[in-house]
Short mmCIF file of C-alpha atoms and ligand atoms in Angstrom, two decimals:
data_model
loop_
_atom_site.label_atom_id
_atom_site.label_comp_id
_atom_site.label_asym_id
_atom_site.label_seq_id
_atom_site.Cartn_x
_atom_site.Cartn_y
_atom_site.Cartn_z
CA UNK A 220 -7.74 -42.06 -26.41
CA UNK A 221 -5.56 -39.34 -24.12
CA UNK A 222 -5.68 -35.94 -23.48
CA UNK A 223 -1.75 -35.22 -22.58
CA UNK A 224 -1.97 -32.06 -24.97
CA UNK A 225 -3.53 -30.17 -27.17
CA UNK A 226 -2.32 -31.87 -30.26
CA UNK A 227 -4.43 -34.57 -29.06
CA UNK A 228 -7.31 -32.59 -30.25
CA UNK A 229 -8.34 -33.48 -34.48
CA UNK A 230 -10.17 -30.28 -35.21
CA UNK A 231 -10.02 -27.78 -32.44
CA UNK A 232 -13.16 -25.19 -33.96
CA UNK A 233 -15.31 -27.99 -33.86
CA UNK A 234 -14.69 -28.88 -30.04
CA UNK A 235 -14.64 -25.38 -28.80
CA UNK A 236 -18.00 -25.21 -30.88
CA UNK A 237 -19.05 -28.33 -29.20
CA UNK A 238 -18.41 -27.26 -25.74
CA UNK A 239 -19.90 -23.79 -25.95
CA UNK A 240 -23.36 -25.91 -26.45
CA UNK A 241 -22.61 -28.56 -23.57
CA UNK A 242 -22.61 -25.56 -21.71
CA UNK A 243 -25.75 -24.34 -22.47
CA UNK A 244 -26.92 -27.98 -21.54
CA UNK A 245 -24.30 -29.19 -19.32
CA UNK A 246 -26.24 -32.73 -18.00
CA UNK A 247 -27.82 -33.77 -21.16
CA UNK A 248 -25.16 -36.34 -21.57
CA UNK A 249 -25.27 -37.91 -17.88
CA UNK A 250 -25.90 -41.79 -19.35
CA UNK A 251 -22.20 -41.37 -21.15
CA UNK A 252 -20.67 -41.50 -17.42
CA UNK A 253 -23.37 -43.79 -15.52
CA UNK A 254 -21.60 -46.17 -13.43
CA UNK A 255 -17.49 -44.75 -14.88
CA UNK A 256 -15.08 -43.65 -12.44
CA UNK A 257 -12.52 -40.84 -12.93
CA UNK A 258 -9.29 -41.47 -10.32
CA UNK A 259 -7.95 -37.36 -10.23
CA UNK A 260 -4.07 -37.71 -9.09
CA UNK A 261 -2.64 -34.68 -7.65
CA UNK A 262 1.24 -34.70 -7.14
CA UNK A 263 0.53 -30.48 -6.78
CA UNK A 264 -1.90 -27.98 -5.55
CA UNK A 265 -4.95 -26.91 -7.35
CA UNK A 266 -8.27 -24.80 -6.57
CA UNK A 267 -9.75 -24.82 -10.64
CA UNK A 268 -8.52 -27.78 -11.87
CA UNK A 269 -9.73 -29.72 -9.42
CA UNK A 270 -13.19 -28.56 -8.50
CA UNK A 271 -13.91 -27.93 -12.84
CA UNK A 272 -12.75 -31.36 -13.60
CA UNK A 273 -14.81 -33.26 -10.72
CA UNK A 274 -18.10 -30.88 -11.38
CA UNK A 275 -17.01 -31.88 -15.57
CA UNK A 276 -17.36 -35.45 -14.51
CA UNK A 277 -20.24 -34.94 -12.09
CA UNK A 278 -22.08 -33.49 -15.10
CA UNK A 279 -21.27 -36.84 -17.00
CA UNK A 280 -22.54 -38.44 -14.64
CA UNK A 281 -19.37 -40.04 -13.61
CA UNK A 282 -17.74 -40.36 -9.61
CA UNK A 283 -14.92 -39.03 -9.15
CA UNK A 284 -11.97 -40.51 -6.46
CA UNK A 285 -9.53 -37.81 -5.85
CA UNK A 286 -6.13 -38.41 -4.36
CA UNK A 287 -3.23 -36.27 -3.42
CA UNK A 288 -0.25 -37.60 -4.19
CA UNK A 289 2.20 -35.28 -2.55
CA UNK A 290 1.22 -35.96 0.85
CA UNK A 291 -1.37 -38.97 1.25
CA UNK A 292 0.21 -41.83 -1.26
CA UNK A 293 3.43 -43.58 -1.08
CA UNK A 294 6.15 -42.50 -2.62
CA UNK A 295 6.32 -43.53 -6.28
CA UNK A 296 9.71 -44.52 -8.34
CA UNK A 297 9.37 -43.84 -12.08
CA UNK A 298 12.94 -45.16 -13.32
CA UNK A 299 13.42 -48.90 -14.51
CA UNK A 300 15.58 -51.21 -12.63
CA UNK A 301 16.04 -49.53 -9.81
CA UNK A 302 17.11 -50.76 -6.48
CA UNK A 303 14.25 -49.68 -4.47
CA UNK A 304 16.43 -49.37 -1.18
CA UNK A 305 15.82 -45.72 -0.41
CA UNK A 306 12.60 -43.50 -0.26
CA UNK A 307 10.26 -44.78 -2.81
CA UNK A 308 8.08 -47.31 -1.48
CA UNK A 309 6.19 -48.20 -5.30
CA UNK A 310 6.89 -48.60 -8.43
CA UNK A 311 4.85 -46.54 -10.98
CA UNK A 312 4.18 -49.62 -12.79
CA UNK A 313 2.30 -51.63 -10.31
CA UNK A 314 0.72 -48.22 -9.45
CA UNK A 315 -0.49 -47.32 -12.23
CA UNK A 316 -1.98 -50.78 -13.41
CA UNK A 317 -3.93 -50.73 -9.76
CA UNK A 318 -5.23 -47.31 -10.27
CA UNK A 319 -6.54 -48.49 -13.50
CA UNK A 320 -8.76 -51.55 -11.87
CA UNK A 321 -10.30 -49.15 -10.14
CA UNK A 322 -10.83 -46.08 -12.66
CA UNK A 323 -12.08 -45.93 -16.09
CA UNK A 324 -10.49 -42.81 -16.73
CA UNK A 325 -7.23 -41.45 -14.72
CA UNK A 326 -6.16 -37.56 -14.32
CA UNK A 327 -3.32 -36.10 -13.36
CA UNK A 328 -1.49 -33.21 -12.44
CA UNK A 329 2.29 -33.24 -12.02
CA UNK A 330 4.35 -30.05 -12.59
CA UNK A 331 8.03 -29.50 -13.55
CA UNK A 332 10.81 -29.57 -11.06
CA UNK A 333 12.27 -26.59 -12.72
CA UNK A 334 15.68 -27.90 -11.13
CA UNK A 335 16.00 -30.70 -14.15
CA UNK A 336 15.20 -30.10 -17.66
CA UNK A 337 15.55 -32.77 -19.05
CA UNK A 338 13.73 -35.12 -16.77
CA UNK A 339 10.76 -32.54 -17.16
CA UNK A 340 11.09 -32.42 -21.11
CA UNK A 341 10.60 -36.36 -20.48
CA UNK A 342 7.36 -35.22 -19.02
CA UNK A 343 8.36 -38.33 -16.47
CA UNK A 344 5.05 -38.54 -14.69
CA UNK A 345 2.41 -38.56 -17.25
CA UNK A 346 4.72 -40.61 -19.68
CA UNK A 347 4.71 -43.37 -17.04
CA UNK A 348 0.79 -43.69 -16.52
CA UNK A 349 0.52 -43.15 -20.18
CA UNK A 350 2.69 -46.36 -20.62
CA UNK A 351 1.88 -48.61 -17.68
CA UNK A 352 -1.83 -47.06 -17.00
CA UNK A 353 -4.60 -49.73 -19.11
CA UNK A 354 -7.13 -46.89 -19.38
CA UNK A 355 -7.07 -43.12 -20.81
CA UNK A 356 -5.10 -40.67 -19.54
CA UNK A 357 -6.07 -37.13 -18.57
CA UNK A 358 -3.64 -34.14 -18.27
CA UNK A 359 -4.28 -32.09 -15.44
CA UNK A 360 -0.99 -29.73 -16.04
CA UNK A 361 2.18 -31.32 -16.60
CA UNK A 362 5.74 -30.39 -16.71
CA UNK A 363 5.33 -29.17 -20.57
CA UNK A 364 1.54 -28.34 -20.73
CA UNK A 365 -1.88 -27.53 -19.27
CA UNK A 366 -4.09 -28.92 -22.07
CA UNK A 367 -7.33 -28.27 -20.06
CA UNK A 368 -6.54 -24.60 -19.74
CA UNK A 369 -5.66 -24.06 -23.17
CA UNK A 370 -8.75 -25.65 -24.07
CA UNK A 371 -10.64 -23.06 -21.90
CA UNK A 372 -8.74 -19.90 -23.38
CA UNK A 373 -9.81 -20.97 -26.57
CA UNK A 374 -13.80 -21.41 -25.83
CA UNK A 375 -12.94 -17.91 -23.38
CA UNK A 376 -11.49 -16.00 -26.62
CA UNK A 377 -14.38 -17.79 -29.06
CA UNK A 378 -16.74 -16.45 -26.83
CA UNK A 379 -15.61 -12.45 -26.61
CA UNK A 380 -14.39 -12.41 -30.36
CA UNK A 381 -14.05 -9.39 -32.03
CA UNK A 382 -15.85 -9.14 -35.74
CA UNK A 383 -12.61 -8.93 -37.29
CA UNK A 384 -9.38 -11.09 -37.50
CA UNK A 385 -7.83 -10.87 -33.64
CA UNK A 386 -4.82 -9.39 -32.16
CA UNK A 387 -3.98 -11.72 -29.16
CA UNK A 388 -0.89 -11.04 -26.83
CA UNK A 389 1.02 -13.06 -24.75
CA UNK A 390 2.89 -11.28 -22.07
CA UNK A 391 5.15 -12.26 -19.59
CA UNK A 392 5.17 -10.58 -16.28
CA UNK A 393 6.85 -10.21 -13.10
CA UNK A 394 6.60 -12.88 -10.05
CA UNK A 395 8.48 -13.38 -7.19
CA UNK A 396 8.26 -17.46 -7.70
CA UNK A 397 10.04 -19.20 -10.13
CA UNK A 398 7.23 -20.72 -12.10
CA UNK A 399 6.84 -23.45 -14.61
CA UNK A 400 5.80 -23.14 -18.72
CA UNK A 401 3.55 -25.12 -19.09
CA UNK A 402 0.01 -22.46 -19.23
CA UNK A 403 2.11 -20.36 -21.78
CA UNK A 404 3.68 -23.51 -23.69
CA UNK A 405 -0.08 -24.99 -24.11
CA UNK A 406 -1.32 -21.29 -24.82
CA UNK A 407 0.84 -21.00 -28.01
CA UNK A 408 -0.01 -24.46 -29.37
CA UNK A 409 -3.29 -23.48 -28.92
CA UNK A 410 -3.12 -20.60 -30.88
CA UNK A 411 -0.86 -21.77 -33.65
CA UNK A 412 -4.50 -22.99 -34.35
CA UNK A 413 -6.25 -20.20 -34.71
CA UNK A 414 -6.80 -17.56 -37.14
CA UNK A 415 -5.78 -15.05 -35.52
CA UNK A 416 -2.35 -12.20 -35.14
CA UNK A 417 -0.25 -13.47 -32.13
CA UNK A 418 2.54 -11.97 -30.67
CA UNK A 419 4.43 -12.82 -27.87
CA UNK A 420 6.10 -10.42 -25.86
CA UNK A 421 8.38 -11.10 -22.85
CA UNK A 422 11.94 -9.17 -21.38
CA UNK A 423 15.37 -10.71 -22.80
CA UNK A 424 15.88 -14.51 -21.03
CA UNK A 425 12.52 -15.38 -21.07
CA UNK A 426 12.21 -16.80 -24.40
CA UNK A 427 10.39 -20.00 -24.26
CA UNK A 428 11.35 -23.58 -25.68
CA UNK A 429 11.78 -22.80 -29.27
CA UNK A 430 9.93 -26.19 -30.13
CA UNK A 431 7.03 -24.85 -29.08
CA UNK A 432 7.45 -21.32 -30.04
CA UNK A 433 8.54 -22.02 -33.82
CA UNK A 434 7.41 -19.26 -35.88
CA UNK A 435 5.83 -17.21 -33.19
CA UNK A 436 6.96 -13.84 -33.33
CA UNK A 437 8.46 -12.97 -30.11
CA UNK A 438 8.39 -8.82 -29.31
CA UNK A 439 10.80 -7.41 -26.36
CA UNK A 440 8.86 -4.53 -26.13
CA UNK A 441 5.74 -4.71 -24.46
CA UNK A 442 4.58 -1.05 -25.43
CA UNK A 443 5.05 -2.24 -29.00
CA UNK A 444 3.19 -5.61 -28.72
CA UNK A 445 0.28 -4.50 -26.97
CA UNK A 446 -0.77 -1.52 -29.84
CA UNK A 447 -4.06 -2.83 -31.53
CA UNK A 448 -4.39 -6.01 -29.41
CA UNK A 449 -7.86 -7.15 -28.80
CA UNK A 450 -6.67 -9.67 -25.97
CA UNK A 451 -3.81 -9.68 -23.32
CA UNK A 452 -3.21 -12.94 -21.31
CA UNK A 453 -0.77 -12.84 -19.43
CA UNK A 454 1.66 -15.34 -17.69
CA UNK A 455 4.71 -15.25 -15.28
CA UNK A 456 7.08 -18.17 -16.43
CA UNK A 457 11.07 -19.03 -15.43
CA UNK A 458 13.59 -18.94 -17.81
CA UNK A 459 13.53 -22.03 -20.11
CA UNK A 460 17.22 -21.00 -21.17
CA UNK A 461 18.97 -20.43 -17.91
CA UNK A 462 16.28 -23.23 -16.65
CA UNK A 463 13.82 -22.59 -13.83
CA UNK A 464 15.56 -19.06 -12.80
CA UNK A 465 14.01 -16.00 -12.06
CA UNK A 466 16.24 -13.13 -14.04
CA UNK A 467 13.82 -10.26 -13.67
CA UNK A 468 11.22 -9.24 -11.73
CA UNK A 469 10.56 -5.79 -13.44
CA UNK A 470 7.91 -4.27 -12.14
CA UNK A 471 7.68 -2.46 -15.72
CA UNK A 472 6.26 -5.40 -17.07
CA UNK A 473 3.19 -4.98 -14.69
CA UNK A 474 -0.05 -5.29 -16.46
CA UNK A 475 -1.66 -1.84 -15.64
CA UNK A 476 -4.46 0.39 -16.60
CA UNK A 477 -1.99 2.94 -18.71
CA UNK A 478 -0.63 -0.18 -20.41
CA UNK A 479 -4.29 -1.24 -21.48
CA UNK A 480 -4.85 1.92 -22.77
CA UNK A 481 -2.54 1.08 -25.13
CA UNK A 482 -4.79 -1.31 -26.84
CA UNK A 483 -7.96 -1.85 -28.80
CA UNK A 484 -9.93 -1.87 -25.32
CA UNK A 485 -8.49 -5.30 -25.25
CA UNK A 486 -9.68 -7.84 -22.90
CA UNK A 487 -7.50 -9.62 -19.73
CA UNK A 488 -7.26 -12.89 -19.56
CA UNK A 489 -5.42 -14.98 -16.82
CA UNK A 490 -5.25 -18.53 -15.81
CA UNK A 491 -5.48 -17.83 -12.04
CA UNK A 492 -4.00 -17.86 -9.45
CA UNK A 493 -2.52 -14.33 -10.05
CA UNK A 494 -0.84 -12.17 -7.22
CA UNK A 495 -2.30 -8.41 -7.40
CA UNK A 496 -0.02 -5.83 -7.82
CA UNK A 497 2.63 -7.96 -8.91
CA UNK A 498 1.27 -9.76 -11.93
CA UNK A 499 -1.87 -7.07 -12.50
CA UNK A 500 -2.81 -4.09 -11.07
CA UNK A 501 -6.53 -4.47 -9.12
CA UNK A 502 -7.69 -1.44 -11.80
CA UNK A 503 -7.21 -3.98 -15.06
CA UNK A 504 -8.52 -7.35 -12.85
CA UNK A 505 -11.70 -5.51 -11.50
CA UNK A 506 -12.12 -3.79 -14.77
CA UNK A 507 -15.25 -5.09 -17.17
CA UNK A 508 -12.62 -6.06 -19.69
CA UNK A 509 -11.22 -8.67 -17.28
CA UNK A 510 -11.86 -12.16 -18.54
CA UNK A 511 -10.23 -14.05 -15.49
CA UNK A 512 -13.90 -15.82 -13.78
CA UNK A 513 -15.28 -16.40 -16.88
CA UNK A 514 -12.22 -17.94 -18.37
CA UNK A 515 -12.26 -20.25 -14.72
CA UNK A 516 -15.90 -21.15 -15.50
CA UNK A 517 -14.88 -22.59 -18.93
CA UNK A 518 -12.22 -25.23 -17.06
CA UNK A 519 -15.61 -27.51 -16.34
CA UNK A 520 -16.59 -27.38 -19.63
CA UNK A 521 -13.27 -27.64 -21.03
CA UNK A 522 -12.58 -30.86 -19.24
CA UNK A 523 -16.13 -32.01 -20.10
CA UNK A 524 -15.82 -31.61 -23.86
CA UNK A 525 -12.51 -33.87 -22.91
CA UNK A 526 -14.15 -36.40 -21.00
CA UNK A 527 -17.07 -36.76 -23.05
CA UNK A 528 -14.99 -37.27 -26.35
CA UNK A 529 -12.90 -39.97 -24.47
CA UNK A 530 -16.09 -41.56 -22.98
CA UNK A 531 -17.84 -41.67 -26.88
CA UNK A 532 -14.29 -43.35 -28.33
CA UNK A 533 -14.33 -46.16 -25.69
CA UNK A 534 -17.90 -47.09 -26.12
CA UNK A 535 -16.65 -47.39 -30.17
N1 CP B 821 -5.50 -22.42 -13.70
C1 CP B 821 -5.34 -23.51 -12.94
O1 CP B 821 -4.91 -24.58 -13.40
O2 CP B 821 -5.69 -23.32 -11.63
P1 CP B 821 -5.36 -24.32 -10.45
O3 CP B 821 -3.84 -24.41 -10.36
O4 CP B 821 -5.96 -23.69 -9.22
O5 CP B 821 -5.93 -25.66 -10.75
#
């Protein structure tokens, strides 16, 4: 069993369900992980995703072996038959069969290049350990998705439900950093799940990959989007079009206070790392209807709900 996305999940009421209770008991299942190893691969930065997932597994009872990529381990190749006469010093496939002596589980994080589309629609990285890796596979954000977070907006929003059918809002804003897709891409399969009325909303350019979008109305007006909406999460992303550019970086499509007055005293949520005053004004983060710490405190049990499933189907 892998966790590359959130398709991987069967029935996705039942885990958010299930992890809202580990929480309440978060080391009642420590046998699962006695003795297991997670190896965490980082080919990017993280603060969340890797402190959640190693407290996740720390809860299981597992150890967790963390590794940077980038900067500490050699230089992998990922394409087949190549003449390995240049910078990369090992193949993925040895790698990854190594890795998986020494790990029951492996996670990893590996975003987009944003410079070539369809290498990171190949989702190169993950793909690999996925083939040549003999044990599960974690995502950790890839170039496509962030499975983990999408997993924690949906125990976030299950939490601060309304008592009637949901208006949730996806909105694109402003950053000076040309960003990847994947929180947003993983956001919307998420909830294409749920039973709720989502709307994206986002300036001309910025429409996403319209595999992933399918149905999904799309709004170009923010104003418009954000009337009656009971949550706002918002999410700088490049253009998926024009690939990896920045077009705009309108500060109309700030996240303020006068904007969330627009609402149903919606909540904010935000994957973090956000940039103040660019992304969100400090009056809507340090409001009460900001989500953003409690949504960070659901990665660990996002990512234990994950590991525990995939530590239950290998005992089977
Ligand atoms: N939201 C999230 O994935 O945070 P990090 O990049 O800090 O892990």
């Amino acid at each position: 069993m892998n966790y590359v996305s959130i398709n991987n999940i069967d029935n996705l009421e039942n885990w958010v369900e299930e992890a809202i209770s580990l929480k309440k008991n978060p080391l009642n299942f420590q046998h699962l992980g006695k003795n297991k190893t997670i190896g965490m691969l980082f080919f990017n930065n993280s603060l969340r995703t890797r402190l959640s997932t190693q407290k996740a597994a720390i809860n299981l009872g597992m150890t967790p072996i963390v590794m940077n990529f980038g900067n500490e381990g050699w230089a992998l190749e990922f394409e087949d038959g190549t003449v390995m006469n240049q910078t990369k010093s090992e193949h993925v496939k040895e790698a990854a069969q190594v890795i998986s002596q020494f790990c029951d589980i492996i996670a990893i994080r590996a975003f987009a290049s944003l410079s070539d589309k369809e290498k990171d629609l190949s989702e190169e990285v993950l793909t690999a350990f996925v083939k040549y890796a003999t044990v599960p596979i974690v995502n950790m954000e890839s170039s496509v998705g962030h499975p983990l977070q999408a997993l924690a907006d949906a125990i976030t929003l299950a939490e601060n439900k309304p008592n009637h059918k949901p208006k949730v809002v996806l909105s694109w804003a402003p950053h000076p950093k040309a960003l990847p897709h994947a929180v947003a891409n993983s956001f919307i399969e998420m909830m294409q799940k749920q039973d709720a009325d989502f709307v994206i909303t986002h300036p001309k350019g910025y429409d996403l990959d319209p595999n992933i979008v399918k149905n999904t109305p799309v709004e170009y007006n923010q104003e418009s989007a954000f009337a009656e909406a009971d949550f706002i999460y918002t999410k700088n992303w490049s253009a998926f079009e024009d690939y990896g550019k920045v077009l705009s970086q309108d500060k109309n499509w700030t996240i303020t206070k006068e904007k969330m007055a627009k609402t149903n005293q919606a909540k904010f949520m935000h994957c973090l790392p956000v940039r103040r005053n660019v992304v969100v004004a400090d009056a809507v983060l340090d409001s009460k209807n900001s989500l953003v710490i409690e949504q960070a405190n659901n990665r660990t049990f996002s990512a234990q709900i994950v590991l525990k499933k995939i530590l239950e189907n290998s005992k089977k």
